[in-house]
mmCIF file of C-alpha atoms and ligand atoms in Angstrom:
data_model
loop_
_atom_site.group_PDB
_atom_site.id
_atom_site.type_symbol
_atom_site.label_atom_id
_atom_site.label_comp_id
_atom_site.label_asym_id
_atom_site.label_seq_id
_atom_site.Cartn_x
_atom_site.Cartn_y
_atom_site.Cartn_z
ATOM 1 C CA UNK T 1 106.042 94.631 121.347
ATOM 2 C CA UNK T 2 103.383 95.153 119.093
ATOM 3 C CA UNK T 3 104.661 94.630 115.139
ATOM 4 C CA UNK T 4 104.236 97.712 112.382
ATOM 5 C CA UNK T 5 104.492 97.152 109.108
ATOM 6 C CA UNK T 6 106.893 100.249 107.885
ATOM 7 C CA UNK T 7 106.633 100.760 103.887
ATOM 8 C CA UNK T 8 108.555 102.576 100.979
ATOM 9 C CA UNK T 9 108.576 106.416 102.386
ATOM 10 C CA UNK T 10 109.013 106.234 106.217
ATOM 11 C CA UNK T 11 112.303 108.728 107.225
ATOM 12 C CA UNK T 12 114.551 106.802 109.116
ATOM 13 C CA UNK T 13 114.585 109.206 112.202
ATOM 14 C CA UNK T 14 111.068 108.279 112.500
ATOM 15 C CA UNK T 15 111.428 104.581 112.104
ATOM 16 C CA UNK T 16 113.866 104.835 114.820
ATOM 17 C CA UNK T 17 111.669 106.325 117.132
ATOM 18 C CA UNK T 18 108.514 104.075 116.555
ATOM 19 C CA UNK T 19 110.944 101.015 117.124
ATOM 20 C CA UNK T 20 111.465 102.421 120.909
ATOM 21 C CA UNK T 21 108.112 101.362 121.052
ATOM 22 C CA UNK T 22 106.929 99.094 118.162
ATOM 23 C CA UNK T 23 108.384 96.143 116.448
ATOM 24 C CA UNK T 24 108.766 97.442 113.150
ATOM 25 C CA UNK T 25 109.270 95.854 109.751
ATOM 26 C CA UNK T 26 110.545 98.007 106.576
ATOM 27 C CA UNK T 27 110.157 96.658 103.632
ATOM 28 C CA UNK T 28 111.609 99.385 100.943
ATOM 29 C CA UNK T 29 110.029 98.384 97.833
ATOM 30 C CA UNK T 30 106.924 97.979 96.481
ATOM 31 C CA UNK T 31 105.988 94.625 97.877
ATOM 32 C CA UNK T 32 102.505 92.793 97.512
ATOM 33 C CA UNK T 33 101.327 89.587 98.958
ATOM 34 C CA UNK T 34 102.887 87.518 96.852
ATOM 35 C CA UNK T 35 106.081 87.787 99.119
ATOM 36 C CA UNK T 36 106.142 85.424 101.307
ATOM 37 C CA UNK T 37 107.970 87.591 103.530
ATOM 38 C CA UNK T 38 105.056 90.559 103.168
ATOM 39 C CA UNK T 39 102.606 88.173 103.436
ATOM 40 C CA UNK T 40 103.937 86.428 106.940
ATOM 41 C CA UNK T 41 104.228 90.550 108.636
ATOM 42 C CA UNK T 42 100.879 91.134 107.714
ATOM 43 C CA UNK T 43 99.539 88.448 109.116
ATOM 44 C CA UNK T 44 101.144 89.703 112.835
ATOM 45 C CA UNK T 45 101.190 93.448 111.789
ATOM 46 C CA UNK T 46 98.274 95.882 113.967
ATOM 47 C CA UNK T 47 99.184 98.564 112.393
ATOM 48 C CA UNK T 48 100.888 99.829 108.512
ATOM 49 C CA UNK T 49 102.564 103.236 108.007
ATOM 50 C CA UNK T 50 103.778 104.498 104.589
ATOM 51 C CA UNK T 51 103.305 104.920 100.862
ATOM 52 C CA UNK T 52 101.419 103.765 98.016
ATOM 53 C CA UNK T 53 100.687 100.250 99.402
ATOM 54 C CA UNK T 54 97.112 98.857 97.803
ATOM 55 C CA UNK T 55 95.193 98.155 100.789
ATOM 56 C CA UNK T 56 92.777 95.670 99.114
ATOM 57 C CA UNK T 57 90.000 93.439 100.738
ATOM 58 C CA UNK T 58 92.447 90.383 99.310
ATOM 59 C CA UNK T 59 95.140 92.371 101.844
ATOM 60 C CA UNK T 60 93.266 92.615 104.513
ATOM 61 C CA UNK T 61 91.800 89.190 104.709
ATOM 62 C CA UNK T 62 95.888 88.722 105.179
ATOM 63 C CA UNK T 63 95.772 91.025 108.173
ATOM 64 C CA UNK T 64 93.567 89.477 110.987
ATOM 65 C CA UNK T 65 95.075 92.016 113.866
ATOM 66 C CA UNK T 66 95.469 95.597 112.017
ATOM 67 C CA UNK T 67 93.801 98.084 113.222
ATOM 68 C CA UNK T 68 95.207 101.097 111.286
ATOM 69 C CA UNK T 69 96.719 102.162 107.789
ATOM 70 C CA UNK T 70 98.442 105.227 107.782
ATOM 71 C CA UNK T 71 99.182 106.845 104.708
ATOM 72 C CA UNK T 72 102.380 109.097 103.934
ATOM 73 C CA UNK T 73 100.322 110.776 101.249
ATOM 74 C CA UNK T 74 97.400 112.966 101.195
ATOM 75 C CA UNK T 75 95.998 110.850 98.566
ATOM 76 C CA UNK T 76 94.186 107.879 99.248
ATOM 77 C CA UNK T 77 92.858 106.345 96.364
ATOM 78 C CA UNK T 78 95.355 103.158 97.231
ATOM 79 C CA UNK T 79 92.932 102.128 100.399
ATOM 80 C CA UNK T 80 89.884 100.806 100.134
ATOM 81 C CA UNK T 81 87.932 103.285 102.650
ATOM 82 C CA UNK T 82 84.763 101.138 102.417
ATOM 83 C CA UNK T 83 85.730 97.695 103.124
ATOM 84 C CA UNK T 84 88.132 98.689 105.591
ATOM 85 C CA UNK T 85 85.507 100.694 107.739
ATOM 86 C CA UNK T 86 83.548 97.427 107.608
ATOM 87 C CA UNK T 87 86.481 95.991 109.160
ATOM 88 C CA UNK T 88 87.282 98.730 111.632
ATOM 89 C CA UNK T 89 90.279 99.409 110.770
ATOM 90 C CA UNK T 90 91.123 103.115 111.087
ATOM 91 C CA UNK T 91 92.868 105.009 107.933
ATOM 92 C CA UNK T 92 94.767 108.137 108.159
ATOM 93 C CA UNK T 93 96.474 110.533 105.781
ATOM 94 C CA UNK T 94 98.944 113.607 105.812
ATOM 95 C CA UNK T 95 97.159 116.718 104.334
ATOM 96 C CA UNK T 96 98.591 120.245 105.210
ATOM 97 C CA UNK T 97 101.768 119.399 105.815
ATOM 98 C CA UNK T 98 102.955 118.806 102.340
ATOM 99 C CA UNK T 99 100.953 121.711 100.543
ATOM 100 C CA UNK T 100 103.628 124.686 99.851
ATOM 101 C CA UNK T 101 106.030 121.826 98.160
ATOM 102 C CA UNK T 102 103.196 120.257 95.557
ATOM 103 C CA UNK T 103 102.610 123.847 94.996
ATOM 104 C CA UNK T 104 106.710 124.900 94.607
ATOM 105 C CA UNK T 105 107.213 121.420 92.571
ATOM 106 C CA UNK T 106 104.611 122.532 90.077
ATOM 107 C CA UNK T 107 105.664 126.162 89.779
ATOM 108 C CA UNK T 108 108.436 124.065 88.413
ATOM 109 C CA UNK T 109 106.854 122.453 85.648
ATOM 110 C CA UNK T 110 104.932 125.162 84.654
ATOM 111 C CA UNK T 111 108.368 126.880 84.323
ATOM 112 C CA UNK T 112 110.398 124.189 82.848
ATOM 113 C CA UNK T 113 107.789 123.982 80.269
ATOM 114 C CA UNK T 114 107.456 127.210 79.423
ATOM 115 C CA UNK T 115 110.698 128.130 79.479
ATOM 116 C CA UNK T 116 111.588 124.622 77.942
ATOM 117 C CA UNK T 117 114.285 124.258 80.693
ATOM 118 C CA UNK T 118 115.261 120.552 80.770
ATOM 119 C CA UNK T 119 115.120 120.860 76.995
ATOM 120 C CA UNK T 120 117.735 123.095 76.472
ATOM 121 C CA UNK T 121 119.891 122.125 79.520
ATOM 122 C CA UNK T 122 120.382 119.093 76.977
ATOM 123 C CA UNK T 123 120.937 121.578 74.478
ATOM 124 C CA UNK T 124 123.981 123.028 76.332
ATOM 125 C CA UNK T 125 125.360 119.919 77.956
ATOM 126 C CA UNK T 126 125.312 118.018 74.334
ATOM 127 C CA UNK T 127 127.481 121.308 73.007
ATOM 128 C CA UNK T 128 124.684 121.949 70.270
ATOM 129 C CA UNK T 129 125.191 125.461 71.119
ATOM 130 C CA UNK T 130 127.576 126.486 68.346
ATOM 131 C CA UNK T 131 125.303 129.692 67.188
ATOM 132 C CA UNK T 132 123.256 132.650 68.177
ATOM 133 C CA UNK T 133 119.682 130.946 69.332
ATOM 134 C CA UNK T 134 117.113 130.917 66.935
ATOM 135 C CA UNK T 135 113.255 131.220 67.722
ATOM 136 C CA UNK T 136 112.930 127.862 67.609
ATOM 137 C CA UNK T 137 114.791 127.467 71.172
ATOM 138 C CA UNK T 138 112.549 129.981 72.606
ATOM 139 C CA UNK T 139 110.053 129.102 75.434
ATOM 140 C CA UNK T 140 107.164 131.251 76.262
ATOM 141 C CA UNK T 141 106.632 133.453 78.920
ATOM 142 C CA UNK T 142 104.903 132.329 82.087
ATOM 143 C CA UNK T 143 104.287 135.929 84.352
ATOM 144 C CA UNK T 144 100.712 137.921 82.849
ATOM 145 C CA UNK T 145 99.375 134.690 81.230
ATOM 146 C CA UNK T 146 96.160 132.879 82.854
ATOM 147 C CA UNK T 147 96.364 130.276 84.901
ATOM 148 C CA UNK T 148 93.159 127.723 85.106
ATOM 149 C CA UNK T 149 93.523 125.429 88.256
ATOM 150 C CA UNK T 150 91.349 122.598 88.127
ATOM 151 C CA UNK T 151 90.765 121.441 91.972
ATOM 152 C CA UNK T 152 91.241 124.452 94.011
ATOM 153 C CA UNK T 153 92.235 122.689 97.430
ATOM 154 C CA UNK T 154 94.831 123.740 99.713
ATOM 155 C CA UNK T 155 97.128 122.841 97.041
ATOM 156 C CA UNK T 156 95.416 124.630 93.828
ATOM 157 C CA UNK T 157 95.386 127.705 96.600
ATOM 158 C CA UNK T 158 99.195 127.781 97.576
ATOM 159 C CA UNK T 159 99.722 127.346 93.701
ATOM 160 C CA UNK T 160 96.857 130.702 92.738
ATOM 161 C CA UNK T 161 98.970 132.278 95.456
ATOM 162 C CA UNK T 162 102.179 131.695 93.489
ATOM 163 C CA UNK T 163 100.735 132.827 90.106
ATOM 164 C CA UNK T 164 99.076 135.882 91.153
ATOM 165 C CA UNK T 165 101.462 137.553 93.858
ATOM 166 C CA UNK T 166 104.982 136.054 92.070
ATOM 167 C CA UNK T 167 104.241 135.916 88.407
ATOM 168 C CA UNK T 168 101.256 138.908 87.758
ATOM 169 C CA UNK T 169 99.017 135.993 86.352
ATOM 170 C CA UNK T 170 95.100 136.237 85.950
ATOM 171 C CA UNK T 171 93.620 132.895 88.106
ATOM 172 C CA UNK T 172 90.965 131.317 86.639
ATOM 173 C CA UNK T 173 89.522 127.701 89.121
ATOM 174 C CA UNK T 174 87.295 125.183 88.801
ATOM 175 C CA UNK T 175 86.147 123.790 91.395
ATOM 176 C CA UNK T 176 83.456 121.681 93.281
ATOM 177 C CA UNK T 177 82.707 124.299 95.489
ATOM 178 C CA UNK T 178 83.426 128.208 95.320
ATOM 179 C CA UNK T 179 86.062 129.447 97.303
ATOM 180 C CA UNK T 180 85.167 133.565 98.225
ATOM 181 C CA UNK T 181 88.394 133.764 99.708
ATOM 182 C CA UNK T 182 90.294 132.929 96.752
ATOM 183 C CA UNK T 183 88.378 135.141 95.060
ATOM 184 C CA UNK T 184 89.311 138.084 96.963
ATOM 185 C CA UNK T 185 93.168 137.391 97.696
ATOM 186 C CA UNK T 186 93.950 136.301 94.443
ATOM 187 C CA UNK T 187 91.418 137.661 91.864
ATOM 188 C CA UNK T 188 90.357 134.533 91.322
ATOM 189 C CA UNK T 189 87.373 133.877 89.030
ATOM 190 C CA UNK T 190 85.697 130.778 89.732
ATOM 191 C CA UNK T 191 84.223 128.981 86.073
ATOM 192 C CA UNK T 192 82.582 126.337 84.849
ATOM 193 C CA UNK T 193 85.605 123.306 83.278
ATOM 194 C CA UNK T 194 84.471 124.478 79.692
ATOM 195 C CA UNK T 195 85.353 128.209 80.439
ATOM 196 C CA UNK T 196 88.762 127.288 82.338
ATOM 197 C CA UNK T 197 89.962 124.812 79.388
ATOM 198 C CA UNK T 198 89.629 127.624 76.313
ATOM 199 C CA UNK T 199 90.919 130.360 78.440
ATOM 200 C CA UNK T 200 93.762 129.463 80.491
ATOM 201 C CA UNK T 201 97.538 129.372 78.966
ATOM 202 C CA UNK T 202 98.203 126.786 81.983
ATOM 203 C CA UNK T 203 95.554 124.284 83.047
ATOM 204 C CA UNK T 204 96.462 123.013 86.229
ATOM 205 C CA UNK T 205 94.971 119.591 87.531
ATOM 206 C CA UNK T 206 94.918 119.310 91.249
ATOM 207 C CA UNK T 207 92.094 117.054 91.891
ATOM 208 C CA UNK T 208 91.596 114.132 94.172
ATOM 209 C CA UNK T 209 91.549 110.630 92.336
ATOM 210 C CA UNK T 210 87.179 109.884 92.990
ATOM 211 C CA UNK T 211 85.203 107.467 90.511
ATOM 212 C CA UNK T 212 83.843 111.379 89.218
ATOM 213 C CA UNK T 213 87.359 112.646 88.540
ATOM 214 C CA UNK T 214 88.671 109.417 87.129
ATOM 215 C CA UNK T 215 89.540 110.135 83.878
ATOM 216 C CA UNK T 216 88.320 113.502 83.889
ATOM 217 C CA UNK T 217 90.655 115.416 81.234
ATOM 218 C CA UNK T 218 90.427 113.059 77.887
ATOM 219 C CA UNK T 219 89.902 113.765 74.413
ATOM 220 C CA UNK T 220 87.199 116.340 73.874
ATOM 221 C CA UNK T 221 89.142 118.353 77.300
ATOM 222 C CA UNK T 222 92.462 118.076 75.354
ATOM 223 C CA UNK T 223 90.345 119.618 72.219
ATOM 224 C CA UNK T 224 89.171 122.751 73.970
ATOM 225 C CA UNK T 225 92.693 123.865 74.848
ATOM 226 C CA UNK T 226 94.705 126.459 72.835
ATOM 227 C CA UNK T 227 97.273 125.226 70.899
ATOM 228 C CA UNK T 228 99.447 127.162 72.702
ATOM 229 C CA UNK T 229 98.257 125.778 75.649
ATOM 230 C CA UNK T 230 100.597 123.992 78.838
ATOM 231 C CA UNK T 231 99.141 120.850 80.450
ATOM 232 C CA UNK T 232 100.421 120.280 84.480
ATOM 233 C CA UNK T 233 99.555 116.914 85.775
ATOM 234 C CA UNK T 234 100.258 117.539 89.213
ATOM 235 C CA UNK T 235 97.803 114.890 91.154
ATOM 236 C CA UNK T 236 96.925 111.340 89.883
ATOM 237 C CA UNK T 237 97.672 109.669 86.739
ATOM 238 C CA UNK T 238 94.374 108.365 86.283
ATOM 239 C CA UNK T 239 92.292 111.191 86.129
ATOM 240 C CA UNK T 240 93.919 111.848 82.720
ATOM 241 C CA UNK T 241 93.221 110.018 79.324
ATOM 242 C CA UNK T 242 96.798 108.716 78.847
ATOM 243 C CA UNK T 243 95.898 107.750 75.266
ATOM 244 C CA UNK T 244 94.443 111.891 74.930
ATOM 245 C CA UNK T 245 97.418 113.501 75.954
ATOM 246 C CA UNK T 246 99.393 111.499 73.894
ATOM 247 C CA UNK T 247 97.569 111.954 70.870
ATOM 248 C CA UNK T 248 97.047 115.732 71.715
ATOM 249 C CA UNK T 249 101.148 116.787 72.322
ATOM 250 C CA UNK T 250 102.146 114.708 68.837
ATOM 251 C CA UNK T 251 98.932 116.356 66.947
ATOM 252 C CA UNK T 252 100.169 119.244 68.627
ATOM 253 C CA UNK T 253 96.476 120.440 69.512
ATOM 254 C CA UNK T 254 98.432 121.887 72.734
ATOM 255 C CA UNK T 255 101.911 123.192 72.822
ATOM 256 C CA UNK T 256 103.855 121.070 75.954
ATOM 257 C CA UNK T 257 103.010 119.378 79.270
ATOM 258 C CA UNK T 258 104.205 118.063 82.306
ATOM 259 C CA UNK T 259 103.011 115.003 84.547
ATOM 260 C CA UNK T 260 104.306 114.159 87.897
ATOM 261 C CA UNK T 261 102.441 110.717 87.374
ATOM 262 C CA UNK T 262 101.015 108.208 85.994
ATOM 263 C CA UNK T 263 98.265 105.554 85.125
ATOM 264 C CA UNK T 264 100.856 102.710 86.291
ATOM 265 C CA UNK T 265 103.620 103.600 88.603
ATOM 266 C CA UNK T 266 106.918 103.443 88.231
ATOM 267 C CA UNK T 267 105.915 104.094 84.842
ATOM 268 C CA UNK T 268 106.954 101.735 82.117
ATOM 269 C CA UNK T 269 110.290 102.541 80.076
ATOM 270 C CA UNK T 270 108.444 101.761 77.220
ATOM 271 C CA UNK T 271 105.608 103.992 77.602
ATOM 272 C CA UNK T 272 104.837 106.114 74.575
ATOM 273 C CA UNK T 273 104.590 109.214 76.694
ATOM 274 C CA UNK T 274 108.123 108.802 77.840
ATOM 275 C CA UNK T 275 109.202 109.043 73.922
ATOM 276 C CA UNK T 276 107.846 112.933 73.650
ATOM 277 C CA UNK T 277 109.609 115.885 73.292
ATOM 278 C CA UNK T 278 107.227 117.945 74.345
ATOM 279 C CA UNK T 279 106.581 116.566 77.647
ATOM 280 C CA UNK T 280 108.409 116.986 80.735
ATOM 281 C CA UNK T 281 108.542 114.135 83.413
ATOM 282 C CA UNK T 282 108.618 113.538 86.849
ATOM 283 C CA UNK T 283 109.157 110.203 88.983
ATOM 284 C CA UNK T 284 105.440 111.222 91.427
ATOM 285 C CA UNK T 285 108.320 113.275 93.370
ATOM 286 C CA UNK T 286 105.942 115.963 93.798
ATOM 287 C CA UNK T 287 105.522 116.138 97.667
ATOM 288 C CA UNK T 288 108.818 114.218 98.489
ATOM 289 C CA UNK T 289 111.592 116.643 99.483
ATOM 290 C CA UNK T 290 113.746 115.980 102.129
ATOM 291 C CA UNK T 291 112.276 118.360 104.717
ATOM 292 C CA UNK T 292 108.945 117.266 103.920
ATOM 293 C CA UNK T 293 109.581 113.387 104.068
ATOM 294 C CA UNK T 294 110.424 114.181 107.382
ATOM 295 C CA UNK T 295 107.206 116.643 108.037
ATOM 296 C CA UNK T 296 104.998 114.385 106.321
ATOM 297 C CA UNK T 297 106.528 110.838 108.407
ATOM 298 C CA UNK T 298 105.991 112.770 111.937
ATOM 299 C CA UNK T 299 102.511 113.216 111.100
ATOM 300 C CA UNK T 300 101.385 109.862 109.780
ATOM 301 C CA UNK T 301 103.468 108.629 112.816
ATOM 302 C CA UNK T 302 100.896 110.816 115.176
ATOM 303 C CA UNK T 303 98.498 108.923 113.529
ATOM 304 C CA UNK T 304 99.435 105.423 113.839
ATOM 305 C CA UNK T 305 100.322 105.915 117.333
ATOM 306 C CA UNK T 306 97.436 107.260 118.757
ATOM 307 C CA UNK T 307 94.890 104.725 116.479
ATOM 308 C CA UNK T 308 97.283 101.946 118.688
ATOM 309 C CA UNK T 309 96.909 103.469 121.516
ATOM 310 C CA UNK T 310 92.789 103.987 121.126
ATOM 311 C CA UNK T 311 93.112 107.492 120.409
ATOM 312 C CA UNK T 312 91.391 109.222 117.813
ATOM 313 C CA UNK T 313 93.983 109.800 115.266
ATOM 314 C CA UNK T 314 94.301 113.528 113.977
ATOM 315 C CA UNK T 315 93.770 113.076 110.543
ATOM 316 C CA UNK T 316 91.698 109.748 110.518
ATOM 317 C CA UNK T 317 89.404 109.155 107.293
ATOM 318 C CA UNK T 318 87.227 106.856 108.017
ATOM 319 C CA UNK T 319 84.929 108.781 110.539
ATOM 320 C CA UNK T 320 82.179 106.342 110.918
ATOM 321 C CA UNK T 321 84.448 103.540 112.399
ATOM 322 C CA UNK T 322 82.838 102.289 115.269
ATOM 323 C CA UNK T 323 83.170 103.908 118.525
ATOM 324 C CA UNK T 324 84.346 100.484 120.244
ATOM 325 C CA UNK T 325 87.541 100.926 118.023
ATOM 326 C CA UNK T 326 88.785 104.155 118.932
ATOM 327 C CA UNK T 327 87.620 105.148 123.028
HETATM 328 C C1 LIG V 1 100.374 112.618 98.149
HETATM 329 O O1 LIG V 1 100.657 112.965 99.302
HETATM 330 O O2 LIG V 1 99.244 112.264 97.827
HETATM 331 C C2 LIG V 1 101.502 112.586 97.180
HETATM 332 O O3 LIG V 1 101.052 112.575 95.874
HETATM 333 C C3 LIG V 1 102.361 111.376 97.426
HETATM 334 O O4 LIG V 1 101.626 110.254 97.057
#
């Protein structure tokens, strides 16, 4: 049997069915090459399924016999596309599958922070609620305000979708590209990041990690928002300032956020950020439901077992591999 390395987010029903065929190896956690245990798989394993692992050229010098990475994610900014195409070994993702929950999973940080709902669930549950509410309690309202959504993907779509048809809201994108259909389903009006930043009552990011979004919403971004303004982190920690937002929710130049990640993940307990009451959290739990584990493990199974069986996988990345790899 040929050995798979199976890592972090793999369902079990699916690791079940590859070992009918495979013999597989889950490691849980995050695990790197300095366990010997890792490091001893990798060395058999042709092919890796699951999440988040750093496919580095230091990895795959490890790896003599893989042939194929396949990502539980649609992001891929943990592989190194280039070095592994010199090495022909395929790499796939998930996209499609996991769009409408991103999208529902920021609808609910765009209404937890508006409508400051973890906040005053604490409020309750610590029985602070002796007296009739005062307008300090009070959220804002999130239906007929402007949304800006920065990336306008299949993701930044499903979410316009949400905002225009179930909350009346005006959809303002950014985007590399303009997207005509967008315009005409959702009234979308396509602007430059300037525009988007001073209008919008939400700014959305949805991007890709690249080398041109790294980073991409820092201090002078933070600056052009109104103070009233909601921040939703919704796609990689890195393409934020860390530092920025920090410095813009305790100056208050914008009213709340939310982020769904971060720079360094898990994030550190310590972390400034995490000491902010006007920022809502999440664990990068965005896509991860328990339907869509399941959606999203199917796929990137499709794709690991046709790349072993010298198929072209559905949703392979690295295009140019050579044609001697895949038949
Ligand atoms: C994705 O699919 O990219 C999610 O963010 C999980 O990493």
């Amino acid at each position: 049997m040929e050995k798979i390395i199976a890592y972090t987010r793999v369902s079990e029903a699916v690791r079940r069915k590859l070992q009918q065929t495979y013999d597989v190896e889950y490691f849980q956690n995050y695990e790197y090459i300095d366990n010997p245990s890792f490091r001893k798989a990798l060395q058999e394993a042709k092919g890796i399924i699951g999440l988040e692992l750093n496919v580095t050229k230091e990895l795959l010098d490890l790896a003599p016999n893989l042939q194929i990475v396949s990502n539980v994610s649609v992001g891929y900014d943990n592989l190194d596309i280039e070095v592994m195409t010199e090495r022909n070994v395929m790499a796939t993702n998930t996209p499609g599958v996991l769009t409408d929950t991103v999208a529902d999973a920021v609808l609910g940080m765009m209404l937890a922070t508006a409508r400051r709902i973890p906040e005053l669930d604490q409020f309750v549950k610590k029985g602070e609620w002796k007296e009739y509410l005062q307008l300090e309690h009070f959220g804002t309202d999130l239906h007929h305000k402007t949304v800006g959504i920065i990336g306008m993907g299949s993701i930044g779509q499903a979410i316009a979708k949400r905002c225009y048809f179930g909350f009346d809201m005006d959809v303002l994108y950014y985007n590399r590209s303009r997207k005509k259909a967008v315009e005409k389903d959702y009234n979308a009006t396509f602007c430059n990041l300037q525009d988007l930043l001073v209008q919008a009552d939400f700014v959305v990011l949805m991007v890709p990690l690249l080398p041109e979004t790294e980073r991409m919403i820092g201090e002078k971004e933070f600056k052009l928002m109104k103070e009233t303004a909601i921040f939703i982190n919704g796609s990689r920690g890195k393409n934020i300032d860390e530092k920025a937002l920090y410095n813009a929710l305790i100056n208050k130049e914008i009213l709340r956020a939310a982020i769904d990640v971060f720079e360094t993940e898990p994030v550190n307990p310590n972390h400034p950020l995490l000491k902010l009451e006007n920022l809502i959290t999440l664990p990068h739990i965005g896509a991860a439901t328990k339907e869509n584990e399941l959606a999203m493990s199917l796929l990137a199974a499709e794709n690991l077992i046709a790349g072993l069986n010298g198929d072209t996988p559905p949703n392979l990345i690295n295009k140019e591999i050579v044609r001697s790899v895949i038949q």
